[in-house]
Amino acid sequence: MNIVKAVAITNEAFAPFGQFYEMEAPKGYALRGELHRYFPDRLVADSQHRVGYSPILVKKPEKMIITQQEYHTTTWEMIMPLNDDMILHVAPASAGTLVPELAQAFIVPKGTLVKINSAIWHLAPLPLNEEELNAMIILPECTYANDCTVVDLKPEQYFEIVL
């Protein structure tokens, strides 16, 4: 079984898969008022449909063995961990051909919004410390029904994420 070491997310390492921004620790220029600082447009995404904001709860497995992956052909996906840091696995876009041998795993700090580009292989995030991760998923409405291909890996394609 292939072993994938989870590493801290960085702009350089994650760039082939998408973008991220630490919402709990905003940086850069802000529009200022008497009581506020507003950091506009740190991540952007186009959608021709309404956008859904959905909670996901993910239990911590004994071992992080990945047996499924999914992708969205034309749709980005955003994920923000709310109660814990999360582990997010991704693999490059590959026109629907599984490439689990190219999977990478990133440790994403709580409160960091991650945007996964369309066609990137991924699946649910995993909790780093807590027994259950509470995260927010942001997708154009009904993506799970209209643009979501979930594929079971063959046992020889499984990979384990380690810290």
Short mmCIF file of N, CA, C and O in Angstrom, two decimals, residues 3-121:
data_model
loop_
_atom_site.label_atom_id
_atom_site.label_comp_id
_atom_site.label_asym_id
_atom_site.label_seq_id
_atom_site.Cartn_x
_atom_site.Cartn_y
_atom_site.Cartn_z
N ILE A 3 2.11 4.87 0.84
CA ILE A 3 2.05 5.73 2.03
C ILE A 3 2.18 7.18 1.57
O ILE A 3 3.08 7.51 0.80
N VAL A 4 1.28 8.03 2.06
CA VAL A 4 1.32 9.47 1.74
C VAL A 4 1.48 10.22 3.04
O VAL A 4 0.63 10.09 3.94
N LYS A 5 2.54 10.97 3.17
CA LYS A 5 2.79 11.74 4.39
C LYS A 5 2.05 13.08 4.29
O LYS A 5 2.21 13.81 3.32
N ALA A 6 1.24 13.36 5.31
CA ALA A 6 0.54 14.65 5.37
C ALA A 6 1.53 15.72 5.78
O ALA A 6 2.27 15.56 6.74
N VAL A 7 1.54 16.82 5.03
CA VAL A 7 2.45 17.93 5.29
C VAL A 7 1.64 19.21 5.45
O VAL A 7 0.50 19.31 4.99
N ALA A 8 2.24 20.18 6.10
CA ALA A 8 1.58 21.48 6.26
C ALA A 8 1.30 22.08 4.89
O ALA A 8 2.16 22.03 3.99
N ILE A 9 0.13 22.64 4.73
CA ILE A 9 -0.24 23.24 3.46
C ILE A 9 0.57 24.52 3.23
O ILE A 9 0.78 25.30 4.15
N THR A 10 1.08 24.68 2.01
CA THR A 10 1.76 25.90 1.61
C THR A 10 1.22 26.31 0.24
O THR A 10 0.72 25.46 -0.51
N ASN A 11 1.36 27.58 -0.08
CA ASN A 11 0.89 28.05 -1.40
C ASN A 11 1.59 27.31 -2.52
O ASN A 11 0.96 26.91 -3.50
N GLU A 12 2.89 27.12 -2.41
CA GLU A 12 3.66 26.49 -3.49
C GLU A 12 3.23 25.04 -3.69
O GLU A 12 3.02 24.59 -4.82
N ALA A 13 3.09 24.29 -2.60
CA ALA A 13 2.76 22.87 -2.71
C ALA A 13 1.32 22.65 -3.16
O ALA A 13 1.03 21.70 -3.89
N PHE A 14 0.39 23.53 -2.73
CA PHE A 14 -1.01 23.32 -3.05
C PHE A 14 -1.44 23.96 -4.37
O PHE A 14 -2.51 23.66 -4.88
N ALA A 15 -0.62 24.81 -4.95
CA ALA A 15 -0.98 25.55 -6.16
C ALA A 15 -1.52 24.67 -7.31
O ALA A 15 -2.46 25.09 -7.99
N PRO A 16 -1.00 23.48 -7.55
CA PRO A 16 -1.56 22.67 -8.64
C PRO A 16 -3.01 22.21 -8.40
O PRO A 16 -3.69 21.79 -9.33
N PHE A 17 -3.45 22.30 -7.15
CA PHE A 17 -4.76 21.78 -6.78
C PHE A 17 -5.78 22.87 -6.48
O PHE A 17 -6.98 22.61 -6.50
N GLY A 18 -5.33 24.06 -6.15
CA GLY A 18 -6.26 25.13 -5.80
C GLY A 18 -5.57 26.23 -5.00
O GLY A 18 -4.37 26.47 -5.16
N GLN A 19 -6.35 26.85 -4.13
CA GLN A 19 -5.86 27.98 -3.32
C GLN A 19 -6.41 27.83 -1.91
O GLN A 19 -7.35 27.07 -1.68
N PHE A 20 -5.85 28.61 -0.99
CA PHE A 20 -6.40 28.64 0.37
C PHE A 20 -6.10 29.99 1.00
O PHE A 20 -5.23 30.74 0.53
N TYR A 21 -6.86 30.29 2.04
CA TYR A 21 -6.65 31.54 2.76
C TYR A 21 -7.05 31.33 4.22
O TYR A 21 -8.12 30.78 4.50
N GLU A 22 -6.20 31.78 5.13
CA GLU A 22 -6.46 31.64 6.56
C GLU A 22 -7.44 32.72 7.02
O GLU A 22 -7.05 33.84 7.31
N MET A 23 -8.71 32.37 7.07
CA MET A 23 -9.76 33.32 7.43
C MET A 23 -9.65 33.80 8.88
O MET A 23 -10.07 34.90 9.20
N GLU A 24 -9.10 32.96 9.76
CA GLU A 24 -8.97 33.35 11.16
C GLU A 24 -7.75 34.23 11.42
O GLU A 24 -7.62 34.77 12.51
N ALA A 25 -6.88 34.35 10.44
CA ALA A 25 -5.68 35.19 10.59
C ALA A 25 -5.47 35.99 9.31
O ALA A 25 -4.48 35.80 8.61
N PRO A 26 -6.41 36.89 8.97
CA PRO A 26 -6.31 37.59 7.69
C PRO A 26 -5.06 38.47 7.61
O PRO A 26 -4.63 39.04 8.61
N LYS A 27 -4.52 38.53 6.42
CA LYS A 27 -3.31 39.32 6.16
C LYS A 27 -3.55 40.20 4.94
O LYS A 27 -4.44 39.95 4.14
N GLY A 28 -2.71 41.20 4.78
CA GLY A 28 -2.77 42.04 3.61
C GLY A 28 -3.62 43.28 3.84
O GLY A 28 -4.09 43.56 4.93
N TYR A 29 -3.81 44.01 2.75
CA TYR A 29 -4.55 45.26 2.80
C TYR A 29 -6.00 45.02 3.19
O TYR A 29 -6.64 44.10 2.72
N ALA A 30 -6.50 45.89 4.05
CA ALA A 30 -7.90 45.80 4.47
C ALA A 30 -8.57 47.15 4.31
O ALA A 30 -7.94 48.20 4.49
N LEU A 31 -9.84 47.13 3.96
CA LEU A 31 -10.66 48.33 4.00
C LEU A 31 -11.02 48.55 5.47
O LEU A 31 -11.40 47.61 6.16
N ARG A 32 -10.90 49.81 5.93
CA ARG A 32 -11.05 50.05 7.37
C ARG A 32 -12.19 51.01 7.65
O ARG A 32 -12.42 51.96 6.93
N GLY A 33 -12.87 50.73 8.73
CA GLY A 33 -13.88 51.62 9.27
C GLY A 33 -13.56 51.87 10.72
O GLY A 33 -12.53 51.42 11.24
N GLU A 34 -14.44 52.57 11.39
CA GLU A 34 -14.20 52.89 12.80
C GLU A 34 -14.05 51.62 13.65
O GLU A 34 -13.22 51.56 14.54
N LEU A 35 -14.84 50.60 13.34
CA LEU A 35 -14.85 49.38 14.15
C LEU A 35 -14.41 48.12 13.41
O LEU A 35 -14.35 47.05 13.99
N HIS A 36 -14.12 48.25 12.13
CA HIS A 36 -13.87 47.03 11.38
C HIS A 36 -12.68 47.15 10.43
O HIS A 36 -12.26 48.24 10.08
N ARG A 37 -12.16 45.99 10.06
CA ARG A 37 -11.22 45.83 8.96
C ARG A 37 -11.80 44.74 8.06
O ARG A 37 -12.09 43.64 8.52
N TYR A 38 -11.98 45.03 6.80
CA TYR A 38 -12.59 44.12 5.84
C TYR A 38 -11.55 43.72 4.81
O TYR A 38 -10.93 44.58 4.18
N PHE A 39 -11.36 42.43 4.63
CA PHE A 39 -10.36 41.88 3.71
C PHE A 39 -11.09 41.29 2.50
O PHE A 39 -11.44 40.11 2.50
N PRO A 40 -11.34 42.08 1.46
CA PRO A 40 -12.21 41.63 0.37
C PRO A 40 -11.54 40.62 -0.57
O PRO A 40 -10.34 40.66 -0.81
N ASP A 41 -12.37 39.72 -1.06
CA ASP A 41 -12.04 38.85 -2.20
C ASP A 41 -10.75 38.05 -2.04
O ASP A 41 -9.95 37.94 -2.97
N ARG A 42 -10.56 37.45 -0.88
CA ARG A 42 -9.35 36.66 -0.66
C ARG A 42 -9.37 35.36 -1.45
O ARG A 42 -8.35 34.87 -1.88
N LEU A 43 -10.54 34.77 -1.63
CA LEU A 43 -10.74 33.65 -2.56
C LEU A 43 -11.99 33.97 -3.35
O LEU A 43 -12.96 34.49 -2.81
N VAL A 44 -11.97 33.67 -4.63
CA VAL A 44 -13.15 33.92 -5.47
C VAL A 44 -13.45 32.67 -6.29
O VAL A 44 -12.56 31.85 -6.56
N ALA A 45 -14.73 32.53 -6.67
CA ALA A 45 -15.15 31.40 -7.48
C ALA A 45 -16.37 31.81 -8.28
O ALA A 45 -17.27 32.47 -7.76
N ASP A 46 -16.39 31.44 -9.55
CA ASP A 46 -17.54 31.70 -10.40
C ASP A 46 -18.57 30.60 -10.25
O ASP A 46 -18.22 29.43 -10.05
N SER A 47 -19.84 30.96 -10.38
CA SER A 47 -20.89 29.96 -10.40
C SER A 47 -22.08 30.51 -11.17
O SER A 47 -22.47 31.66 -10.97
N GLN A 48 -22.64 29.69 -12.03
CA GLN A 48 -23.84 30.09 -12.76
C GLN A 48 -25.09 29.64 -12.01
O GLN A 48 -26.20 29.83 -12.48
N HIS A 49 -24.89 29.04 -10.84
CA HIS A 49 -25.98 28.52 -10.04
C HIS A 49 -25.89 29.08 -8.62
O HIS A 49 -24.88 29.64 -8.23
N ARG A 50 -26.96 28.88 -7.86
CA ARG A 50 -26.91 29.26 -6.46
C ARG A 50 -25.83 28.42 -5.78
O ARG A 50 -25.51 27.32 -6.21
N VAL A 51 -25.28 28.96 -4.69
CA VAL A 51 -24.21 28.28 -3.98
C VAL A 51 -24.77 27.76 -2.66
O VAL A 51 -25.49 28.48 -1.96
N GLY A 52 -24.41 26.52 -2.33
CA GLY A 52 -24.84 25.91 -1.08
C GLY A 52 -23.72 25.90 -0.06
O GLY A 52 -22.55 25.73 -0.40
N TYR A 53 -24.08 26.09 1.19
CA TYR A 53 -23.15 26.06 2.32
C TYR A 53 -23.61 24.91 3.21
O TYR A 53 -24.67 25.00 3.83
N SER A 54 -22.83 23.85 3.27
CA SER A 54 -23.28 22.62 3.90
C SER A 54 -22.29 22.13 4.94
O SER A 54 -21.09 22.06 4.67
N PRO A 55 -22.79 21.75 6.12
CA PRO A 55 -21.89 21.17 7.11
C PRO A 55 -21.56 19.72 6.76
O PRO A 55 -22.37 19.02 6.14
N ILE A 56 -20.38 19.29 7.15
CA ILE A 56 -20.00 17.89 7.05
C ILE A 56 -19.35 17.50 8.38
O ILE A 56 -18.58 18.28 8.95
N LEU A 57 -19.70 16.34 8.87
CA LEU A 57 -19.11 15.77 10.08
C LEU A 57 -18.36 14.51 9.66
O LEU A 57 -18.93 13.64 9.02
N VAL A 58 -17.08 14.43 10.03
CA VAL A 58 -16.25 13.30 9.62
C VAL A 58 -15.57 12.71 10.85
O VAL A 58 -14.83 13.41 11.55
N LYS A 59 -15.82 11.43 11.10
CA LYS A 59 -15.21 10.74 12.24
C LYS A 59 -13.75 10.42 11.94
O LYS A 59 -13.37 10.17 10.80
N LYS A 60 -12.96 10.42 13.01
CA LYS A 60 -11.54 10.10 12.88
C LYS A 60 -11.38 8.58 12.77
O LYS A 60 -11.78 7.85 13.66
N PRO A 61 -10.79 8.11 11.67
CA PRO A 61 -10.59 6.67 11.53
C PRO A 61 -9.37 6.22 12.34
O PRO A 61 -8.49 7.01 12.67
N GLU A 62 -9.35 4.93 12.64
CA GLU A 62 -8.19 4.38 13.35
C GLU A 62 -6.93 4.53 12.49
O GLU A 62 -5.88 4.93 12.95
N LYS A 63 -7.08 4.20 11.20
CA LYS A 63 -6.01 4.41 10.21
C LYS A 63 -6.62 5.19 9.07
O LYS A 63 -7.77 4.95 8.68
N MET A 64 -5.86 6.10 8.48
CA MET A 64 -6.35 6.92 7.38
C MET A 64 -6.05 6.22 6.05
O MET A 64 -5.13 6.61 5.33
N ILE A 65 -6.82 5.18 5.77
CA ILE A 65 -6.65 4.43 4.53
C ILE A 65 -7.73 4.90 3.56
O ILE A 65 -8.92 4.81 3.85
N ILE A 66 -7.29 5.40 2.44
CA ILE A 66 -8.20 5.98 1.44
C ILE A 66 -8.58 4.90 0.43
O ILE A 66 -7.71 4.32 -0.23
N THR A 67 -9.89 4.66 0.33
CA THR A 67 -10.41 3.61 -0.55
C THR A 67 -11.32 4.17 -1.64
O THR A 67 -11.76 3.42 -2.50
N GLN A 68 -11.60 5.47 -1.58
CA GLN A 68 -12.43 6.14 -2.58
C GLN A 68 -11.87 7.52 -2.86
O GLN A 68 -11.25 8.13 -1.99
N GLN A 69 -12.14 8.02 -4.05
CA GLN A 69 -11.85 9.40 -4.41
C GLN A 69 -13.00 9.91 -5.28
O GLN A 69 -13.74 9.12 -5.85
N GLU A 70 -13.12 11.23 -5.34
CA GLU A 70 -14.14 11.85 -6.19
C GLU A 70 -13.54 13.04 -6.90
O GLU A 70 -12.49 13.55 -6.51
N TYR A 71 -14.25 13.46 -7.95
CA TYR A 71 -13.90 14.72 -8.61
C TYR A 71 -15.17 15.32 -9.18
O TYR A 71 -16.19 14.65 -9.33
N HIS A 72 -15.10 16.62 -9.47
CA HIS A 72 -16.19 17.36 -10.09
C HIS A 72 -15.65 17.89 -11.41
O HIS A 72 -14.70 18.66 -11.42
N THR A 73 -16.24 17.49 -12.51
CA THR A 73 -15.71 17.81 -13.83
C THR A 73 -15.58 19.31 -14.07
O THR A 73 -14.57 19.78 -14.58
N THR A 74 -16.60 20.07 -13.69
CA THR A 74 -16.60 21.51 -14.01
C THR A 74 -16.74 22.40 -12.77
O THR A 74 -16.89 23.61 -12.92
N THR A 75 -16.71 21.82 -11.60
CA THR A 75 -17.04 22.57 -10.40
C THR A 75 -15.90 22.59 -9.40
O THR A 75 -15.32 21.55 -9.09
N TRP A 76 -15.62 23.75 -8.87
CA TRP A 76 -14.69 23.91 -7.75
C TRP A 76 -15.42 23.46 -6.48
O TRP A 76 -16.63 23.31 -6.46
N GLU A 77 -14.65 23.25 -5.42
CA GLU A 77 -15.22 22.96 -4.10
C GLU A 77 -14.41 23.69 -3.05
O GLU A 77 -13.19 23.75 -3.14
N MET A 78 -15.10 24.26 -2.07
CA MET A 78 -14.41 24.90 -0.95
C MET A 78 -14.73 24.15 0.33
O MET A 78 -15.85 23.67 0.51
N ILE A 79 -13.73 24.05 1.20
CA ILE A 79 -13.88 23.38 2.48
C ILE A 79 -13.20 24.23 3.55
O ILE A 79 -12.08 24.71 3.34
N MET A 80 -13.88 24.41 4.70
CA MET A 80 -13.26 25.12 5.81
C MET A 80 -13.47 24.32 7.10
O MET A 80 -14.61 24.11 7.51
N PRO A 81 -12.38 23.88 7.73
CA PRO A 81 -12.50 23.18 9.00
C PRO A 81 -12.88 24.17 10.11
O PRO A 81 -12.29 25.24 10.22
N LEU A 82 -13.87 23.77 10.92
CA LEU A 82 -14.40 24.69 11.93
C LEU A 82 -13.93 24.39 13.35
O LEU A 82 -13.74 25.31 14.14
N ASN A 83 -13.76 23.12 13.69
CA ASN A 83 -13.44 22.78 15.08
C ASN A 83 -12.07 22.14 15.27
O ASN A 83 -11.69 21.81 16.38
N ASP A 84 -11.35 21.90 14.20
CA ASP A 84 -10.07 21.19 14.27
C ASP A 84 -9.30 21.48 12.99
O ASP A 84 -9.87 21.90 11.99
N ASP A 85 -8.01 21.21 13.02
CA ASP A 85 -7.25 21.18 11.78
C ASP A 85 -7.73 19.96 10.99
O ASP A 85 -8.19 18.97 11.58
N MET A 86 -7.62 20.03 9.67
CA MET A 86 -8.07 18.89 8.87
C MET A 86 -6.94 18.39 7.99
O MET A 86 -5.98 19.10 7.69
N ILE A 87 -7.08 17.14 7.58
CA ILE A 87 -6.18 16.54 6.61
C ILE A 87 -6.97 16.40 5.32
O ILE A 87 -8.07 15.84 5.31
N LEU A 88 -6.43 16.95 4.26
CA LEU A 88 -7.10 16.96 2.96
C LEU A 88 -6.20 16.24 1.97
O LEU A 88 -5.03 16.61 1.81
N HIS A 89 -6.72 15.21 1.33
CA HIS A 89 -5.93 14.52 0.29
C HIS A 89 -6.45 14.92 -1.08
O HIS A 89 -7.66 15.09 -1.28
N VAL A 90 -5.53 15.08 -2.00
CA VAL A 90 -5.83 15.49 -3.37
C VAL A 90 -4.90 14.75 -4.32
O VAL A 90 -3.84 14.27 -3.93
N ALA A 91 -5.34 14.65 -5.57
CA ALA A 91 -4.49 14.12 -6.64
C ALA A 91 -4.81 14.94 -7.89
O ALA A 91 -5.90 15.51 -8.01
N PRO A 92 -3.88 15.02 -8.83
CA PRO A 92 -4.08 15.88 -10.00
C PRO A 92 -5.26 15.48 -10.87
O PRO A 92 -5.65 14.31 -10.92
N ALA A 93 -5.79 16.46 -11.57
CA ALA A 93 -6.81 16.20 -12.58
C ALA A 93 -6.21 15.25 -13.62
O ALA A 93 -5.06 15.39 -14.00
N SER A 94 -7.04 14.28 -14.05
CA SER A 94 -6.49 13.26 -14.94
C SER A 94 -7.54 12.72 -15.92
O SER A 94 -7.49 11.55 -16.29
N ALA A 95 -8.50 13.57 -16.29
CA ALA A 95 -9.53 13.19 -17.26
C ALA A 95 -10.28 11.93 -16.82
O ALA A 95 -10.65 11.11 -17.64
N GLY A 96 -10.46 11.79 -15.51
CA GLY A 96 -11.24 10.67 -14.99
C GLY A 96 -10.46 9.39 -14.75
O GLY A 96 -11.01 8.42 -14.23
N THR A 97 -9.19 9.36 -15.11
CA THR A 97 -8.35 8.20 -14.86
C THR A 97 -7.78 8.30 -13.46
O THR A 97 -7.17 9.32 -13.11
N LEU A 98 -7.99 7.27 -12.64
CA LEU A 98 -7.44 7.29 -11.29
C LEU A 98 -5.93 7.43 -11.29
O LEU A 98 -5.25 6.76 -12.08
N VAL A 99 -5.41 8.28 -10.41
CA VAL A 99 -3.96 8.44 -10.24
C VAL A 99 -3.63 8.49 -8.74
O VAL A 99 -2.97 9.42 -8.27
N PRO A 100 -4.05 7.49 -7.96
CA PRO A 100 -3.81 7.54 -6.52
C PRO A 100 -2.33 7.53 -6.17
O PRO A 100 -1.94 8.01 -5.09
N GLU A 101 -1.50 7.04 -7.07
CA GLU A 101 -0.06 7.06 -6.82
C GLU A 101 0.50 8.49 -6.80
O GLU A 101 1.61 8.73 -6.35
N LEU A 102 -0.28 9.46 -7.28
CA LEU A 102 0.13 10.87 -7.27
C LEU A 102 -0.53 11.66 -6.15
O LEU A 102 -0.40 12.89 -6.09
N ALA A 103 -1.23 10.97 -5.26
CA ALA A 103 -1.94 11.65 -4.18
C ALA A 103 -0.97 12.36 -3.24
O ALA A 103 0.15 11.90 -3.01
N GLN A 104 -1.44 13.49 -2.72
CA GLN A 104 -0.73 14.24 -1.70
C GLN A 104 -1.72 14.55 -0.58
O GLN A 104 -2.94 14.59 -0.82
N ALA A 105 -1.21 14.75 0.62
CA ALA A 105 -2.08 15.07 1.75
C ALA A 105 -1.53 16.30 2.46
O ALA A 105 -0.32 16.44 2.65
N PHE A 106 -2.45 17.20 2.84
CA PHE A 106 -2.09 18.46 3.45
C PHE A 106 -2.79 18.63 4.78
O PHE A 106 -3.98 18.28 4.92
N ILE A 107 -2.07 19.19 5.73
CA ILE A 107 -2.65 19.56 7.02
C ILE A 107 -3.09 21.02 6.89
O ILE A 107 -2.27 21.90 6.59
N VAL A 108 -4.38 21.25 7.09
CA VAL A 108 -4.98 22.56 6.90
C VAL A 108 -5.44 23.09 8.26
O VAL A 108 -6.25 22.45 8.92
N PRO A 109 -4.93 24.26 8.69
CA PRO A 109 -5.33 24.79 9.99
C PRO A 109 -6.81 25.13 10.07
O PRO A 109 -7.42 25.55 9.08
N LYS A 110 -7.37 24.92 11.25
CA LYS A 110 -8.75 25.30 11.53
C LYS A 110 -8.97 26.75 11.09
O LYS A 110 -8.10 27.60 11.30
N GLY A 111 -10.12 27.02 10.47
CA GLY A 111 -10.44 28.38 10.04
C GLY A 111 -9.82 28.78 8.71
O GLY A 111 -9.93 29.92 8.30
N THR A 112 -9.18 27.84 8.01
CA THR A 112 -8.59 28.12 6.71
C THR A 112 -9.54 27.63 5.62
O THR A 112 -9.93 26.47 5.61
N LEU A 113 -9.90 28.53 4.72
CA LEU A 113 -10.79 28.18 3.61
C LEU A 113 -9.95 27.68 2.44
O LEU A 113 -9.04 28.37 1.99
N VAL A 114 -10.25 26.46 1.99
CA VAL A 114 -9.51 25.85 0.88
C VAL A 114 -10.43 25.75 -0.32
O VAL A 114 -11.57 25.31 -0.22
N LYS A 115 -9.93 26.17 -1.47
CA LYS A 115 -10.66 26.03 -2.72
C LYS A 115 -9.94 24.98 -3.56
O LYS A 115 -8.77 25.15 -3.92
N ILE A 116 -10.66 23.89 -3.86
CA ILE A 116 -10.13 22.82 -4.71
C ILE A 116 -10.61 23.09 -6.13
O ILE A 116 -11.81 23.26 -6.36
N ASN A 117 -9.70 23.11 -7.07
CA ASN A 117 -10.06 23.35 -8.47
C ASN A 117 -10.91 22.20 -9.02
O ASN A 117 -10.86 21.08 -8.52
N SER A 118 -11.65 22.48 -10.08
CA SER A 118 -12.43 21.44 -10.74
C SER A 118 -11.50 20.35 -11.25
O SER A 118 -10.33 20.59 -11.57
N ALA A 119 -12.03 19.14 -11.27
CA ALA A 119 -11.38 17.94 -11.79
C ALA A 119 -10.27 17.38 -10.90
O ALA A 119 -9.66 16.37 -11.24
N ILE A 120 -10.02 17.99 -9.76
CA ILE A 120 -9.01 17.49 -8.83
C ILE A 120 -9.62 16.35 -8.01
O ILE A 120 -10.71 16.48 -7.46
N TRP A 121 -8.91 15.24 -7.91
CA TRP A 121 -9.35 14.11 -7.09
C TRP A 121 -9.25 14.49 -5.62
O TRP A 121 -8.27 15.10 -5.19
#
